[in-house]
Amino acid sequence: MNPPNDNYSACHGLWREHPVLVQLLGLSPLLAVTTTLANALGLGLVTLIVLLGSSVSCSLLRRQLNGALHLPMLLLIIAAWVTCAELLVRAYAYPLAQALGIFVPLIASNCVILNRAQTIATRHPIGTAALDATVIGSGFLALLLIVGAIRELFGRGSLFADMHLIFGDIARDWLWQPFDGDYTLLILSMPAGAFLLLGFLIALKNFLDSWLLPSSESPPEKPIAGSKRVRTTGKIN
Amino acid sequence: MTVKTAPNRSQWLRLLGIALLIGTLVTTLEILTRERIVASQTSAALDYLRQVTGPDDQGAAITFENWPIPNRQLGLLGLSEGDEMHIALRAGQPIAAIVPSISNAGYGGAIQLLVGIDFTGRIIAVRVISHRETVGLGDKIEIAKSDWIEAFSKRSLSDPAAKYWAVKADGGIYDQFTGATITPRAVVNQVAATLQFFADERAALAARGTSQANPEARE
Ligand SMILES: Cc1cc2nc3c(=O)[nH]c(=O)nc-3n(C[C@H](O)[C@H](O)[C@H](O)COP(=O)(O)O)c2cc1C
């Protein structure tokens, strides 16, 4: 049995241990679906719900989820939530399901979810697990929205395109096109541009960190038990 | 951590238990949502069908039926066995064929089209159902991005003549996009192939429509 980790603090997930900006997890959905704000919002919300569902179930079942087979069990639970989410999106928001395509089922392979299940949900009571999932999911959603907004605005010269996929017909005239005519900046529409943009956002975050938290005052690093990540942009353990 | 030891029997049983529990839950949800998903798919498909059959201007309701596509034509249309076309009927008479057609000559892979053709062999409309062309370059084939695809309306196999059924770069009449010729070329060629298919099959389809509408007429 893994002992609860008392060092845990949920709000770190929004900044200091942001799943993407610091841990570089979940990059593929970030790069692939953020061509518009609407897609980013859709995928971010579905991911948040899947993360919440899987964290709560992993926490509820945490006494069973250990031993040599804990990984397949976690994957089963996550895949189940993803399948449920996909069925519901297809049933109640079919056009959104079409727009997001393969990226809804691929949420199952988003490492952020497995990472939270392994490091937090299976080691903490349900309240903590739910809080953690909400915070991490919101941090992920927020970053998707930022990247989606920048890519849509400067890549395609529009904002709020396709919002009717999520909000229904009233959203059809939310579309805002500040630049004239055929403005497009191809690189931002492509995954490579998203990758560059993400790099700039990470640099910005690191700059803000060094500016807001002079190194002498930076809080002591708290290790995350069980974390084996080596590819990070900051010190998480 | 216990991770390093080999799984024992109780762990396998737990995995099995979780798999059964999850299997039951997911199956239940699948059964509960199945009807709604099919309904959503059908209504999305009907939306497309209405777009390619044009406005329903003559009062009588248009209904749609699925008719088989002869196997020898599947290659031309890029389809696989079992794929069907839709026939729009007014008062039981076929008025248009809505033919799914897939080009594999796109820049990013398959481009799935729906081509609406009336029974005189003229195109009503063409729509792109799905594609993986580059955003900002090849995606102007979508009606949501550009009205390029409307250039096919009212065209037929003889208008323009066969050698002009091509993008301008190939000596035809259809515009390509700046810096993107592959995508429009794929669409134009596939639409032409679809018209060829309809020309080959038109007589058979019309005959089937007549015998279906008044089975006694043959006696
Ligand atoms: C990243 C990238 C994506 C492209 N995407 C498309 C595309 O989706 N459709 C297309 O027709 N051409 C695309 N092209 C351009 C083709 O490679 C090719 O150059 C072009 O279709 C030829 O058109 P042209 O004869 O007008 O130069 C792309 C090129 C690059 C570098």
XYZ file of N, CA and C in Angstrom, chain A residues 67-173:
321
model
N 0.034 -3.494 -6.596
C 0.655 -4.739 -7.016
C 1.082 -4.687 -8.466
N 1.555 -5.822 -8.924
C 2.192 -5.872 -10.236
C 1.241 -5.518 -11.361
N -0.063 -5.651 -11.115
C -1.013 -5.426 -12.206
C -1.697 -4.068 -12.099
N -1.140 -3.168 -11.288
C -1.882 -1.907 -11.106
C -1.950 -1.105 -12.400
N -0.925 -1.229 -13.242
C -0.933 -0.428 -14.473
C -2.067 -0.826 -15.430
N -2.190 -2.112 -15.767
C -3.349 -2.473 -16.605
C -4.680 -2.086 -15.985
N -4.780 -2.167 -14.666
C -6.052 -1.789 -14.041
C -6.330 -0.302 -14.253
N -5.307 0.520 -14.021
C -5.498 1.964 -14.225
C -5.875 2.255 -15.674
N -5.174 1.584 -16.597
C -5.453 1.839 -18.007
C -6.883 1.436 -18.364
N -7.330 0.319 -17.781
C -8.714 -0.114 -18.024
C -9.698 0.961 -17.563
N -9.446 1.474 -16.364
C -10.378 2.474 -15.821
C -10.375 3.725 -16.693
N -9.182 4.166 -17.073
C -9.101 5.374 -17.904
C -9.781 5.132 -19.253
N -9.480 3.979 -19.850
C -10.076 3.690 -21.160
C -11.592 3.622 -21.056
N -12.085 3.105 -19.927
C -13.540 3.038 -19.757
C -14.140 4.434 -19.734
N -13.496 5.342 -19.007
C -14.019 6.711 -18.952
C -13.955 7.389 -20.314
N -12.881 7.109 -21.024
C -12.768 7.718 -22.352
C -13.866 7.188 -23.270
N -14.104 5.864 -23.192
C -15.151 5.294 -24.038
C -16.508 5.906 -23.698
N -16.791 6.025 -22.402
C -18.067 6.629 -21.990
C -18.154 8.061 -22.526
N -17.063 8.825 -22.359
C -17.083 10.210 -22.827
C -17.325 10.252 -24.327
N -16.687 9.341 -25.057
C -16.868 9.358 -26.503
C -18.300 9.041 -26.891
N -18.869 8.041 -26.210
C -20.264 7.693 -26.516
C -21.173 8.888 -26.260
N -20.935 9.568 -25.126
C -21.820 10.689 -24.788
C -21.644 11.856 -25.749
N -20.392 12.136 -26.110
C -20.187 13.240 -27.063
C -20.848 12.907 -28.395
N -20.700 11.658 -28.826
C -21.324 11.295 -30.098
C -22.836 11.349 -30.030
N -23.376 10.994 -28.858
C -24.835 10.984 -28.736
C -25.396 12.399 -28.630
N -24.725 13.263 -27.886
C -25.323 14.569 -27.592
C -24.645 15.736 -28.294
N -23.466 15.533 -28.875
C -22.815 16.642 -29.574
C -22.111 16.069 -30.791
N -22.894 15.447 -31.659
C -22.312 14.716 -32.778
C -21.371 15.558 -33.646
N -21.744 16.804 -33.967
C -20.821 17.610 -34.787
C -19.483 17.853 -34.094
N -19.526 18.005 -32.766
C -18.265 18.178 -32.032
C -17.432 16.902 -32.131
N -18.097 15.756 -32.003
C -17.385 14.482 -32.123
C -16.728 14.386 -33.489
N -17.418 14.873 -34.518
C -16.828 14.822 -35.856
C -15.642 15.766 -35.966
N -15.773 16.956 -35.343
C -14.688 17.929 -35.447
C -13.448 17.439 -34.699
N -13.635 16.792 -33.538
C -12.475 16.357 -32.761
C -11.934 15.026 -33.268
N -12.800 14.272 -33.942
C -12.370 13.037 -34.584
C -11.662 12.090 -33.640
N -10.516 11.631 -34.082
C -9.774 10.599 -33.368
C -9.275 11.091 -32.008
N -9.262 12.416 -31.793
C -8.648 12.907 -30.566
C -9.486 12.693 -29.322
N -10.773 12.386 -29.468
C -11.532 11.996 -28.279
C -11.080 10.617 -27.795
N -11.125 9.568 -28.656
C -10.599 8.293 -28.170
C -9.138 8.367 -27.726
N -8.366 9.225 -28.361
C -6.941 9.307 -27.994
C -6.708 9.943 -26.628
N -7.749 10.498 -26.004
C -7.568 11.026 -24.646
C -7.026 9.919 -23.746
N -7.398 8.669 -24.073
C -6.921 7.539 -23.271
C -5.404 7.496 -23.220
N -4.761 8.034 -24.247
C -3.307 7.971 -24.252
C -2.681 9.258 -23.725
N -3.508 10.152 -23.199
C -2.951 11.371 -22.624
C -2.283 11.030 -21.293
N -0.957 11.195 -21.261
C -0.213 10.765 -20.068
C -0.594 11.549 -18.834
N -1.178 12.739 -19.006
C -1.542 13.511 -17.820
C -2.488 12.689 -16.961
N -3.409 11.990 -17.604
C -4.428 11.267 -16.849
C -3.816 10.090 -16.097
N -2.991 9.306 -16.795
C -2.335 8.177 -16.129
C -1.424 8.678 -15.011
N -0.724 9.772 -15.294
C 0.179 10.345 -14.300
C -0.567 10.718 -13.029
N -1.711 11.386 -13.153
C -2.467 11.772 -11.951
C -3.021 10.543 -11.255
N -3.469 9.549 -12.027
C -4.012 8.344 -11.399
C -2.921 7.654 -10.588
N -1.724 7.569 -11.161
C -0.644 6.861 -10.486
C -0.117 7.610 -9.284
N 0.108 8.918 -9.460
C 0.809 9.632 -8.397
C -0.135 10.194 -7.350
N -1.367 10.498 -7.689
C -2.251 11.139 -6.718
C -3.463 10.280 -6.386
N -4.256 9.942 -7.403
C -5.563 9.348 -7.122
C -5.466 8.044 -6.344
N -4.480 7.188 -6.679
C -4.415 5.907 -5.980
C -3.748 6.028 -4.613
N -3.372 7.230 -4.230
C -2.713 7.389 -2.931
C -3.455 8.321 -1.999
N -4.559 8.879 -2.451
C -5.262 9.861 -1.631
C -6.741 9.558 -1.580
N -7.403 10.087 -0.526
C -8.856 9.919 -0.448
C -9.556 10.669 -1.576
N -10.812 10.366 -1.735
C -11.551 10.808 -2.901
C -11.596 12.330 -3.046
N -11.698 13.042 -1.905
C -11.775 14.508 -1.981
C -10.518 15.086 -2.622
N -9.366 14.642 -2.131
C -8.108 15.128 -2.686
C -7.979 14.769 -4.154
N -8.354 13.532 -4.476
C -8.241 13.088 -5.873
C -9.104 13.946 -6.785
N -10.331 14.235 -6.326
C -11.232 15.040 -7.149
C -10.695 16.454 -7.302
N -10.187 17.018 -6.188
C -9.630 18.372 -6.244
C -8.452 18.419 -7.204
N -7.569 17.427 -7.066
C -6.398 17.390 -7.938
C -6.796 17.301 -9.404
N -7.761 16.421 -9.695
C -8.185 16.260 -11.087
C -8.761 17.570 -11.617
N -9.551 18.247 -10.781
C -10.155 19.497 -11.230
C -9.081 20.537 -11.526
N -8.114 20.645 -10.608
C -7.069 21.645 -10.791
C -6.222 21.331 -12.019
N -5.773 20.087 -12.110
C -4.924 19.714 -13.247
C -5.688 19.841 -14.563
N -6.937 19.358 -14.545
C -7.749 19.444 -15.756
C -7.992 20.887 -16.172
N -8.211 21.755 -15.186
C -8.441 23.165 -15.525
C -7.168 23.811 -16.052
N -6.029 23.437 -15.455
C -4.764 23.984 -15.943
C -4.520 23.575 -17.385
N -4.842 22.317 -17.690
C -4.686 21.810 -19.053
C -5.638 22.534 -19.997
N -6.903 22.655 -19.549
C -7.910 23.359 -20.359
C -7.476 24.796 -20.619
N -6.988 25.467 -19.573
C -6.601 26.870 -19.725
C -5.498 27.009 -20.768
N -4.517 26.096 -20.720
C -3.436 26.193 -21.696
C -3.936 25.902 -23.107
N -4.826 24.889 -23.227
C -5.412 24.615 -24.545
C -6.106 25.861 -25.077
N -6.838 26.549 -24.196
C -7.572 27.739 -24.633
C -6.610 28.835 -25.084
N -5.540 29.030 -24.324
C -4.582 30.073 -24.701
C -3.972 29.751 -26.064
N -3.491 28.504 -26.207
C -2.870 28.123 -27.475
C -3.890 28.173 -28.607
N -5.107 27.678 -28.333
C -6.150 27.687 -29.362
C -6.491 29.100 -29.795
N -6.608 30.014 -28.827
C -6.970 31.388 -29.170
C -5.873 32.044 -30.000
N -4.626 31.858 -29.598
C -3.525 32.484 -30.339
C -3.442 31.906 -31.744
N -3.560 30.550 -31.838
C -3.439 29.937 -33.169
C -4.590 30.331 -34.070
N -5.790 30.395 -33.495
C -6.918 30.744 -34.356
C -6.823 32.200 -34.790
N -6.522 33.078 -33.827
C -6.510 34.509 -34.147
C -5.411 34.840 -35.147
N -4.196 34.370 -34.876
C -3.095 34.764 -35.758
C -2.846 33.769 -36.889
N -3.364 32.536 -36.756
C -3.192 31.575 -37.826
C -4.271 31.701 -38.886
N -5.525 31.873 -38.441
C -6.623 31.905 -39.397
C -7.333 33.249 -39.437
N -6.922 34.176 -38.560
C -7.530 35.497 -38.572
C -8.960 35.518 -38.089
N -9.317 34.597 -37.214
C -10.681 34.617 -36.685
C -10.648 34.228 -35.210
N -11.774 34.420 -34.558
C -11.905 33.958 -33.185
C -13.352 33.504 -33.008
N -13.540 32.475 -32.213
C -14.874 31.898 -31.951
C -15.494 31.233 -33.178
N -14.671 30.830 -34.154
C -15.235 30.052 -35.267
C -15.705 28.704 -34.729
N -16.739 28.154 -35.330
C -17.228 26.806 -35.005
C -17.754 26.647 -33.587
N -17.985 27.758 -32.873
C -18.439 27.621 -31.497
C -19.809 26.938 -31.416
N -20.548 26.937 -32.534
C -21.856 26.282 -32.506
C -21.735 24.774 -32.289
N -20.530 24.235 -32.529
C -20.343 22.811 -32.263
C -20.548 22.513 -30.788
N -20.262 23.509 -29.943
C -20.390 23.303 -28.508
C -21.637 23.966 -27.953
N -21.913 25.206 -28.398
C -22.990 25.961 -27.767
C -24.274 25.970 -28.585
N -24.297 25.283 -29.709
C -25.521 25.247 -30.509
C -25.650 26.464 -31.406
N -26.803 26.561 -32.044
C -26.962 27.538 -33.115
C -26.785 28.994 -32.696
N -27.063 29.309 -31.404
C -26.905 30.718 -31.014
C -25.468 31.195 -31.202
N -24.519 30.254 -31.222
C -23.119 30.661 -31.292
C -22.653 30.895 -32.723
N -23.542 30.690 -33.686
C -23.105 30.806 -35.079
C -22.603 32.200 -35.428
N -23.188 33.226 -34.790
C -22.723 34.564 -35.164
C -21.746 35.165 -34.156
